[in-house]
Amino acid sequence: MALGTQRFLPVRVGRNTLANRLVMSPMTRSRAGLDGTPGDLAAEYYAQRASVGLIVTEGTQPSDDGQGYLATPGIYTAAHIAGWKKVTTAVHGKGGHIFIQLMHAGRMSHPDNTPHHRQGVAPSAIAPGAPMFTATGMKDIPVPRALSIEEIRQTVADFRHAARAAIEAGADGVEIHGANGYLVQQFLAPSANTRTDQYGGSIENRARFAIEVANAIVAEIGADRTAIRLSPGTTLGGIDEGADGPALYHYLVAELDKLGLAYLHILHNGDDRLVADLRALWKRPLILNRPGHSAEQIGADLASGLADLEAYGRLVLANPDFVARLKTGAPMNDADHTTFFGGTARGYTDYPVLEAAAAL
């Protein structure tokens, strides 16, 4: 089958049949209210991009402790639910599907950015060695506080509550953010997790938190509305998964596969063999996000059988009519890096679509 044709075929993911195999990657945009409520611009932004098969939203914190960056959205209060309801209604009105990504930043946080202004929490009291943008400029991230066993249980409960809130807000499902150096991956990595209890040490123990979060959400909203994103081998936020990193992911993916989740979303960090191994272990749809793919390469991982869907970030950010441009071979808009985080409609909802571009 021609590469260009396959990417536009429908595909069943969980309880939804998606119109095509193109996915909008989760991307932090830092435009929520200071209480974490997404505004009307967010509804317009996501609805503009509803022609992709699936939208995965920006990382959305499940609790006050879960916030890392300024002006990121939450999904754990009535106001958050009402705000996200506007987003999901707008996306569904355009025929799209949307999963809210649940992201607990863990140690990748700064007290200046959170509602309660407390230090971040993590598996162990180890700073990531990275700076963080705050309202008063860049600051070093302080040493986090190590979670107690009871606090770990509460954090799992926070994820479960947030998943229920997402469904109440009209989302088609949730994606657990287990990637990019945030809390779930901090438990996986020896560089961030030096615990000596049941959550540290062995591969099985370090994977325990991720599996418990997935189990809790499945119990709350169903496996067919639960998904997870992983980034094997990433070094973001001081993460080092060590020599047994591949073995850890073999174990983790095999255990998660038993739960019957809607999909697995992998951020490809260059280890082709590991991604192929995980593909073989996973029995349901796999989304692959390969940073740096050009428009000409879109569909290559579908054609090779490595993925069932492909996720794209900046290309979708800059091209609300991404699918139409692919179908017609039209040139793509370039993304404006200066408007990625924070701000107004500029660089958010004002990228031109084909009709508007033709009129210029």
Coordinates of N, CA and C in Angstrom, one line a residue, residues 59-267:
G59 N 0.5 18.4 28.7 CA 0.5 17.8 30.0 C -0.4 18.5 31.0
T60 N -1.2 17.8 31.7 CA -2.2 18.4 32.6 C -2.1 17.8 34.0
Q61 N -1.8 18.7 35.0 CA -1.5 18.1 36.3 C -2.7 17.6 37.0
P62 N -2.5 16.5 37.8 CA -3.6 15.8 38.5 C -3.7 16.3 39.9
S63 N -2.9 17.3 40.3 CA -2.9 17.8 41.7 C -2.0 19.1 41.8
D64 N -2.1 19.7 42.9 CA -1.2 20.9 43.1 C 0.2 20.5 43.1
D65 N 0.6 19.3 43.7 CA 1.9 18.8 43.7 C 2.4 18.5 42.3
G66 N 1.5 18.2 41.4 CA 1.8 17.7 40.0 C 2.3 18.8 39.1
Q67 N 2.0 20.1 39.4 CA 2.4 21.2 38.5 C 3.9 21.4 38.5
G68 N 4.4 21.7 37.3 CA 5.9 22.0 37.3 C 6.1 23.3 36.7
Y69 N 5.4 23.7 35.6 CA 5.6 24.9 34.9 C 4.5 26.0 35.1
L70 N 4.8 27.2 34.8 CA 3.8 28.3 34.9 C 2.7 28.0 33.9
A71 N 1.5 28.4 34.4 CA 0.3 28.5 33.5 C 0.0 27.2 32.7
T72 N 0.2 26.0 33.4 CA -0.2 24.8 32.8 C -1.5 24.4 33.3
P73 N -2.3 23.6 32.6 CA -3.7 23.3 33.0 C -3.7 22.1 34.0
G74 N -4.8 22.1 34.8 CA -5.0 21.0 35.7 C -6.3 20.3 35.3
I75 N -6.6 19.1 35.9 CA -7.8 18.4 35.7 C -8.2 17.7 37.0
Y76 N -8.5 18.6 38.1 CA -8.8 18.0 39.4 C -9.8 18.8 40.2
T77 N -10.2 20.0 39.6 CA -11.2 20.8 40.3 C -12.5 21.0 39.3
A78 N -13.5 21.5 39.9 CA -14.7 21.7 39.1 C -14.5 22.8 38.0
A79 N -13.7 23.8 38.3 CA -13.3 24.8 37.3 C -12.5 24.2 36.2
H80 N -11.6 23.3 36.5 CA -10.8 22.6 35.5 C -11.7 21.8 34.6
I81 N -12.6 21.1 35.2 CA -13.6 20.3 34.4 C -14.4 21.1 33.4
A82 N -14.9 22.2 33.9 CA -15.7 23.1 33.1 C -14.9 23.7 32.0
G83 N -13.6 24.1 32.2 CA -12.8 24.6 31.2 C -12.5 23.6 30.1
W84 N -12.1 22.4 30.6 CA -11.8 21.3 29.6 C -13.1 20.9 28.8
K85 N -14.2 21.0 29.4 CA -15.5 20.7 28.8 C -15.7 21.5 27.5
K86 N -15.3 22.8 27.6 CA -15.4 23.7 26.4 C -14.4 23.1 25.3
V87 N -13.2 22.6 25.7 CA -12.3 22.1 24.7 C -12.8 20.9 24.1
T88 N -13.2 19.9 24.9 CA -13.7 18.6 24.3 C -14.9 18.8 23.4
T89 N -15.8 19.7 23.9 CA -17.0 20.0 23.1 C -16.7 20.6 21.7
A90 N -15.7 21.5 21.7 CA -15.3 22.1 20.5 C -14.6 21.1 19.5
V91 N -13.8 20.2 20.1 CA -13.1 19.2 19.3 C -14.1 18.2 18.7
H92 N -15.0 17.7 19.6 CA -16.0 16.8 19.1 C -16.9 17.4 18.1
G93 N -17.2 18.7 18.2 CA -18.0 19.4 17.2 C -17.4 19.4 15.8
K94 N -16.1 19.3 15.8 CA -15.4 19.2 14.5 C -15.1 17.7 14.1
G95 N -15.7 16.8 14.8 CA -15.5 15.4 14.5 C -14.2 14.7 15.0
G96 N -13.5 15.4 15.9 CA -12.3 14.9 16.4 C -12.4 14.1 17.6
H97 N -11.2 13.5 18.1 CA -11.1 12.7 19.3 C -10.0 13.3 20.1
I98 N -10.1 13.3 21.4 CA -9.1 13.9 22.3 C -8.9 13.2 23.6
F99 N -7.6 12.9 23.9 CA -7.2 12.3 25.2 C -6.5 13.4 25.9
I100 N -6.8 13.5 27.2 CA -6.1 14.5 28.1 C -4.9 13.8 28.7
Q101 N -3.7 14.4 28.5 CA -2.5 13.8 29.1 C -2.4 14.2 30.5
L102 N -2.3 13.2 31.4 CA -2.1 13.4 32.8 C -0.6 13.4 33.2
M103 N -0.1 14.6 33.6 CA 1.3 14.8 33.8 C 1.6 15.3 35.2
H104 N 2.3 14.5 36.0 CA 2.8 14.9 37.3 C 4.3 15.2 37.1
A105 N 4.7 16.4 37.3 CA 6.0 16.9 37.0 C 7.0 16.3 38.0
G106 N 6.6 15.9 39.2 CA 7.5 15.4 40.2 C 8.6 16.5 40.5
R107 N 9.9 16.1 40.4 CA 10.9 17.0 40.8 C 11.2 18.1 39.8
M108 N 10.6 18.0 38.6 CA 10.7 19.0 37.5 C 9.8 20.2 37.8
S109 N 10.0 20.9 38.9 CA 9.0 21.9 39.4 C 9.8 22.9 40.2
H110 N 9.1 24.0 40.4 CA 9.6 25.1 41.3 C 8.5 25.6 42.1
P111 N 8.8 25.9 43.4 CA 7.7 26.4 44.3 C 7.1 27.7 43.8
D112 N 7.8 28.5 43.1 CA 7.2 29.7 42.5 C 6.1 29.4 41.5
N113 N 6.0 28.2 41.0 CA 5.1 27.9 39.9 C 3.8 27.2 40.4
T114 N 3.8 26.7 41.6 CA 2.7 25.9 42.1 C 1.7 26.6 42.9
P115 N 0.5 26.2 43.0 CA -0.5 26.9 43.8 C -0.2 27.0 45.3
H116 N 0.5 26.0 45.8 CA 0.8 25.9 47.3 C 2.2 26.4 47.6
H117 N 3.0 26.6 46.5 CA 4.4 27.1 46.7 C 5.3 26.2 47.6
R118 N 5.0 24.9 47.4 CA 5.9 23.9 48.1 C 6.9 23.3 47.2
Q119 N 8.0 22.8 47.8 CA 9.0 22.2 46.9 C 8.4 20.9 46.2
G120 N 9.0 20.6 45.1 CA 8.5 19.4 44.4 C 8.7 18.1 45.1
V121 N 8.0 17.1 44.7 CA 8.1 15.8 45.3 C 8.6 14.8 44.2
A122 N 9.3 13.7 44.7 CA 9.9 12.8 43.8 C 10.2 11.5 44.5
P123 N 10.6 10.5 43.8 CA 10.9 9.2 44.5 C 12.0 9.4 45.6
S124 N 13.0 10.2 45.3 CA 14.1 10.5 46.2 C 14.5 11.9 46.2
A125 N 15.2 12.4 47.2 CA 15.5 13.8 47.4 C 16.8 14.1 46.6
I126 N 16.6 14.1 45.2 CA 17.7 14.3 44.3 C 17.3 15.4 43.3
A127 N 18.0 16.5 43.3 CA 17.6 17.6 42.3 C 18.0 17.1 40.9
P128 N 17.3 17.6 39.9 CA 17.6 17.2 38.5 C 18.8 17.9 37.9
G129 N 19.2 19.0 38.6 CA 20.4 19.7 38.1 C 20.0 20.5 36.8
A130 N 18.8 21.1 36.9 CA 18.4 21.9 35.7 C 17.7 23.1 36.2
P131 N 17.6 24.2 35.4 CA 16.9 25.4 35.7 C 15.4 25.3 35.3
M132 N 14.6 26.2 35.9 CA 13.2 26.3 35.6 C 12.8 27.7 35.4
F133 N 12.0 28.0 34.4 CA 11.5 29.3 34.2 C 10.4 29.6 35.2
T134 N 10.4 30.8 35.8 CA 9.4 31.2 36.7 C 9.0 32.6 36.3
A135 N 8.0 33.2 37.1 CA 7.5 34.5 36.7 C 8.6 35.6 36.9
T136 N 9.6 35.3 37.7 CA 10.7 36.2 37.9 C 12.0 35.8 37.3
G137 N 11.9 34.9 36.3 CA 13.1 34.5 35.5 C 13.5 33.1 35.8
M138 N 14.6 32.7 35.2 CA 15.2 31.3 35.4 C 15.8 31.2 36.8
K139 N 15.4 30.0 37.4 CA 15.9 29.7 38.7 C 16.3 28.2 38.7
D140 N 17.3 27.9 39.6 CA 17.6 26.5 39.8 C 16.5 25.7 40.4
I141 N 16.2 24.5 40.0 CA 15.2 23.7 40.6 C 15.8 23.2 41.9
P142 N 15.0 23.4 43.0 CA 15.5 22.9 44.3 C 15.4 21.4 44.5
V143 N 16.1 20.9 45.5 CA 16.0 19.5 45.9 C 14.6 19.2 46.2
P144 N 14.0 18.1 45.6 CA 12.6 17.7 46.0 C 12.6 17.0 47.3
R145 N 11.3 16.8 47.7 CA 11.1 16.0 48.9 C 10.7 14.6 48.5
A146 N 11.3 13.6 49.1 CA 11.0 12.2 48.8 C 9.6 11.9 49.3
L147 N 8.9 11.2 48.5 CA 7.5 10.8 48.9 C 7.5 9.7 49.8
S148 N 6.7 9.7 50.8 CA 6.5 8.6 51.7 C 5.6 7.5 51.0
I149 N 5.6 6.3 51.6 CA 4.7 5.3 51.0 C 3.2 5.8 51.0
E150 N 2.8 6.4 52.0 CA 1.4 6.9 52.1 C 1.2 8.0 51.0
E151 N 2.2 8.8 50.8 CA 2.1 9.9 49.8 C 2.1 9.3 48.4
I152 N 2.8 8.2 48.2 CA 2.8 7.5 46.9 C 1.4 7.0 46.6
R153 N 0.8 6.4 47.7 CA -0.6 5.9 47.5 C -1.6 7.1 47.2
Q154 N -1.4 8.2 47.8 CA -2.2 9.4 47.6 C -2.0 9.9 46.1
T155 N -0.7 9.9 45.7 CA -0.5 10.3 44.3 C -1.1 9.4 43.3
V156 N -1.1 8.1 43.5 CA -1.8 7.2 42.7 C -3.3 7.5 42.7
A157 N -3.9 7.8 43.8 CA -5.3 8.2 44.0 C -5.6 9.5 43.2
D158 N -4.6 10.5 43.2 CA -4.7 11.7 42.5 C -4.8 11.5 41.0
F159 N -4.0 10.6 40.5 CA -4.1 10.2 39.1 C -5.5 9.6 38.8
R160 N -6.0 8.8 39.7 CA -7.3 8.1 39.5 C -8.4 9.2 39.4
H161 N -8.3 10.1 40.4 CA -9.3 11.2 40.5 C -9.3 12.1 39.2
A162 N -8.1 12.4 38.7 CA -7.9 13.2 37.5 C -8.5 12.5 36.3
A163 N -8.3 11.2 36.2 CA -8.8 10.5 35.1 C -10.4 10.5 35.1
R164 N -11.0 10.4 36.2 CA -12.4 10.5 36.3 C -12.9 11.9 35.9
A165 N -12.1 12.9 36.4 CA -12.4 14.3 36.0 C -12.3 14.5 34.5
A166 N -11.3 13.9 33.9 CA -11.2 14.1 32.5 C -12.4 13.5 31.7
I167 N -12.9 12.4 32.1 CA -14.0 11.8 31.5 C -15.3 12.7 31.7
E168 N -15.4 13.2 32.9 CA -16.5 14.1 33.2 C -16.4 15.4 32.3
A169 N -15.2 15.7 32.0 CA -15.0 16.9 31.1 C -15.2 16.6 29.6
G170 N -15.5 15.3 29.3 CA -15.9 14.9 28.0 C -14.7 14.4 27.2
A171 N -13.6 14.1 27.8 CA -12.4 13.5 27.1 C -12.8 12.1 26.6
D172 N -12.2 11.7 25.5 CA -12.4 10.3 25.1 C -11.5 9.3 25.8
G173 N -10.5 9.9 26.6 CA -9.7 9.0 27.4 C -8.5 9.9 28.0
V174 N -7.6 9.2 28.6 CA -6.4 9.9 29.2 C -5.2 9.1 28.8
E175 N -4.1 9.9 28.7 CA -2.8 9.3 28.5 C -1.9 9.6 29.7
I176 N -1.4 8.6 30.3 CA -0.5 8.8 31.4 C 0.9 9.2 30.9
H177 N 1.4 10.3 31.4 CA 2.7 10.8 30.9 C 3.8 10.1 31.7
G178 N 4.3 9.1 31.1 CA 5.4 8.3 31.7 C 6.8 8.6 31.1
A179 N 6.9 9.7 30.5 CA 8.1 10.1 29.7 C 8.7 11.4 30.1
N180 N 9.8 11.8 29.4 CA 10.4 13.1 29.4 C 10.9 13.6 30.8
G181 N 11.2 12.7 31.6 CA 11.8 13.0 32.9 C 10.9 13.5 34.0
Y182 N 9.6 13.2 33.9 CA 8.6 13.6 34.9 C 8.4 12.4 35.9
L183 N 7.4 12.6 36.8 CA 7.4 11.7 38.0 C 7.4 10.2 37.7
V184 N 6.6 9.7 36.7 CA 6.6 8.3 36.4 C 7.9 7.8 36.0
Q185 N 8.6 8.6 35.1 CA 9.9 8.2 34.7 C 11.0 8.3 35.8
Q186 N 10.8 9.3 36.7 CA 11.7 9.4 37.8 C 11.7 8.2 38.6
F187 N 10.6 7.5 38.8 CA 10.6 6.2 39.5 C 11.4 5.2 38.7
L188 N 11.4 5.2 37.4 CA 12.0 4.2 36.6 C 13.5 4.3 36.6
A189 N 14.1 5.6 36.8 CA 15.5 5.8 36.6 C 16.3 5.8 37.9
P190 N 17.4 5.0 38.0 CA 18.2 5.0 39.2 C 18.8 6.4 39.5
S191 N 19.0 7.3 38.5 CA 19.5 8.6 38.7 C 18.6 9.5 39.6
A192 N 17.3 9.1 39.6 CA 16.3 9.9 40.3 C 15.7 9.1 41.5
N193 N 15.9 7.8 41.5 CA 15.3 6.9 42.4 C 16.3 6.0 43.1
T194 N 16.6 6.3 44.3 CA 17.6 5.5 45.1 C 16.9 4.9 46.3
R195 N 15.6 4.7 46.2 CA 14.8 4.1 47.3 C 15.2 2.7 47.6
T196 N 15.0 2.2 48.8 CA 15.4 0.9 49.2 C 14.1 0.1 49.6
D197 N 12.9 0.7 49.4 CA 11.7 0.0 49.7 C 11.1 -0.7 48.4
Q198 N 9.8 -1.0 48.4 CA 9.2 -1.7 47.3 C 9.1 -0.9 46.0
Y199 N 9.5 0.4 46.0 CA 9.5 1.3 44.8 C 10.9 1.6 44.3
G200 N 11.9 0.9 44.8 CA 13.3 1.2 44.3 C 14.1 -0.1 44.3
G201 N 15.2 0.1 43.5 CA 16.2 -1.0 43.4 C 16.0 -1.9 42.2
S202 N 15.2 -2.9 42.3 CA 15.1 -3.8 41.1 C 14.2 -3.2 40.0
I203 N 14.3 -3.8 38.8 CA 13.4 -3.4 37.7 C 12.0 -3.5 38.1
E204 N 11.6 -4.6 38.7 CA 10.2 -4.7 39.1 C 9.7 -3.6 40.1
N205 N 10.6 -3.3 41.0 CA 10.2 -2.2 42.0 C 10.2 -0.9 41.4
R206 N 11.1 -0.6 40.5 CA 11.1 0.8 39.9 C 9.9 0.9 38.9
A207 N 9.4 -0.2 38.4 CA 8.3 -0.1 37.5 C 7.0 -0.1 38.2
R208 N 7.0 -0.4 39.5 CA 5.8 -0.5 40.3 C 4.8 0.7 40.2
F209 N 5.4 1.9 40.4 CA 4.6 3.1 40.4 C 3.8 3.2 39.1
A210 N 4.5 3.1 38.0 CA 3.8 3.3 36.7 C 2.7 2.3 36.5
I211 N 2.9 1.0 37.0 CA 1.9 0.0 36.8 C 0.7 0.3 37.8
E212 N 1.0 0.7 39.0 CA 0.0 1.0 39.9 C -0.9 2.2 39.4
V213 N -0.3 3.2 38.8 CA -1.1 4.3 38.3 C -2.0 3.8 37.1
A214 N -1.4 3.0 36.3 CA -2.2 2.5 35.2 C -3.4 1.6 35.7
N215 N -3.1 0.8 36.6 CA -4.1 -0.1 37.2 C -5.3 0.7 37.8
A216 N -4.9 1.8 38.6 CA -5.9 2.6 39.2 C -6.8 3.3 38.2
I217 N -6.2 3.8 37.1 CA -7.0 4.5 36.1 C -7.9 3.5 35.4
V218 N -7.3 2.4 35.1 CA -8.1 1.3 34.4 C -9.4 1.0 35.2
A219 N -9.1 0.9 36.5 CA -10.2 0.5 37.4 C -11.3 1.6 37.5
E220 N -10.9 2.9 37.3 CA -11.8 4.0 37.3 C -12.5 4.3 36.0
I221 N -11.8 4.2 34.9 CA -12.5 4.6 33.6 C -12.5 3.6 32.6
G222 N -11.8 2.5 32.8 CA -11.7 1.4 31.8 C -10.4 1.4 31.0
A223 N -10.0 0.2 30.7 CA -8.7 0.1 29.9 C -8.8 0.7 28.5
D224 N -10.0 0.7 27.9 CA -10.1 1.2 26.6 C -10.2 2.7 26.5
R225 N -10.1 3.4 27.7 CA -9.9 4.9 27.7 C -8.7 5.3 28.5
T226 N -7.7 4.3 28.6 CA -6.5 4.6 29.3 C -5.3 4.2 28.4
A227 N -4.3 5.1 28.4 CA -3.1 4.9 27.5 C -1.9 5.5 28.3
I228 N -0.7 5.2 27.7 CA 0.5 5.7 28.4 C 1.5 6.1 27.4
R229 N 2.3 7.1 27.7 CA 3.4 7.5 26.9 C 4.7 7.2 27.6
L230 N 5.7 6.6 26.9 CA 7.0 6.3 27.4 C 8.1 6.9 26.5
S231 N 9.3 7.2 27.1 CA 10.4 7.7 26.3 C 11.7 7.0 26.7
P232 N 11.8 5.7 26.3 CA 13.0 4.9 26.7 C 14.3 5.6 26.2
G233 N 15.2 5.7 27.2 CA 16.5 6.3 26.9 C 16.6 7.8 26.9
T234 N 15.5 8.5 27.3 CA 15.7 9.9 27.3 C 16.6 10.3 28.5
T235 N 17.3 11.5 28.3 CA 18.1 12.0 29.4 C 17.6 13.4 29.9
L236 N 16.4 13.7 29.5 CA 15.8 15.0 29.9 C 15.6 15.0 31.4
G237 N 15.9 16.2 32.0 CA 15.7 16.4 33.4 C 16.6 15.5 34.3
G238 N 17.8 15.3 33.8 CA 18.8 14.5 34.6 C 18.5 13.0 34.7
I239 N 17.7 12.5 33.7 CA 17.3 11.1 33.8 C 18.4 10.2 33.2
D240 N 18.7 9.2 33.9 CA 19.7 8.1 33.4 C 19.1 6.8 33.9
E241 N 18.6 6.0 32.9 CA 18.0 4.7 33.3 C 19.0 3.6 33.4
G242 N 20.2 3.9 33.2 CA 21.3 2.9 33.4 C 21.3 1.8 32.4
A243 N 22.3 0.9 32.6 CA 22.5 -0.2 31.6 C 21.4 -1.1 31.4
D244 N 20.5 -1.3 32.5 CA 19.4 -2.2 32.4 C 18.1 -1.5 31.9
G245 N 18.3 -0.3 31.3 CA 17.1 0.5 30.8 C 16.3 -0.4 29.8
P246 N 16.9 -1.0 28.8 CA 16.2 -1.8 27.9 C 15.4 -2.9 28.6
A247 N 16.0 -3.6 29.5 CA 15.4 -4.7 30.2 C 14.2 -4.2 31.0
L248 N 14.4 -3.0 31.6 CA 13.3 -2.4 32.4 C 12.1 -2.2 31.5
Y249 N 12.3 -1.6 30.3 CA 11.2 -1.4 29.4 C 10.6 -2.7 28.8
H250 N 11.4 -3.7 28.6 CA 10.8 -5.0 28.2 C 9.8 -5.4 29.3
Y251 N 10.2 -5.3 30.5 CA 9.4 -5.8 31.6 C 8.1 -4.9 31.7
L252 N 8.3 -3.6 31.7 CA 7.2 -2.6 31.9 C 6.2 -2.8 30.8
V253 N 6.6 -2.8 29.6 CA 5.6 -2.9 28.5 C 4.9 -4.2 28.5
A254 N 5.6 -5.3 28.8 CA 4.9 -6.6 28.9 C 3.8 -6.6 30.0
E255 N 4.1 -5.9 31.1 CA 3.2 -5.9 32.2 C 2.0 -4.9 31.9
L256 N 2.3 -3.8 31.2 CA 1.2 -2.9 30.8 C 0.3 -3.5 29.8
D257 N 0.9 -4.3 28.9 CA 0.2 -5.0 27.8 C -0.9 -5.9 28.4
K258 N -0.7 -6.4 29.6 CA -1.7 -7.3 30.2 C -3.0 -6.6 30.6
L259 N -2.8 -5.2 30.7 CA -4.0 -4.4 31.2 C -5.0 -4.1 30.0
G260 N -4.5 -4.3 28.8 CA -5.4 -4.0 27.7 C -5.6 -2.5 27.4
L261 N -4.6 -1.7 27.6 CA -4.8 -0.3 27.4 C -5.1 0.1 26.0
A262 N -5.6 1.3 25.8 CA -6.1 1.7 24.4 C -4.9 1.8 23.5
Y263 N -3.8 2.3 24.0 CA -2.6 2.4 23.1 C -1.3 2.7 24.0
L264 N -0.2 2.4 23.4 CA 1.1 2.8 23.9 C 1.7 3.8 23.0
H265 N 2.2 4.9 23.5 CA 2.8 6.0 22.8 C 4.2 6.1 23.1
I266 N 5.1 5.9 22.2 CA 6.5 5.9 22.4 C 7.2 7.1 21.7
L267 N 8.0 7.8 22.5 CA 8.9 8.8 22.0 C 10.2 8.2 21.6

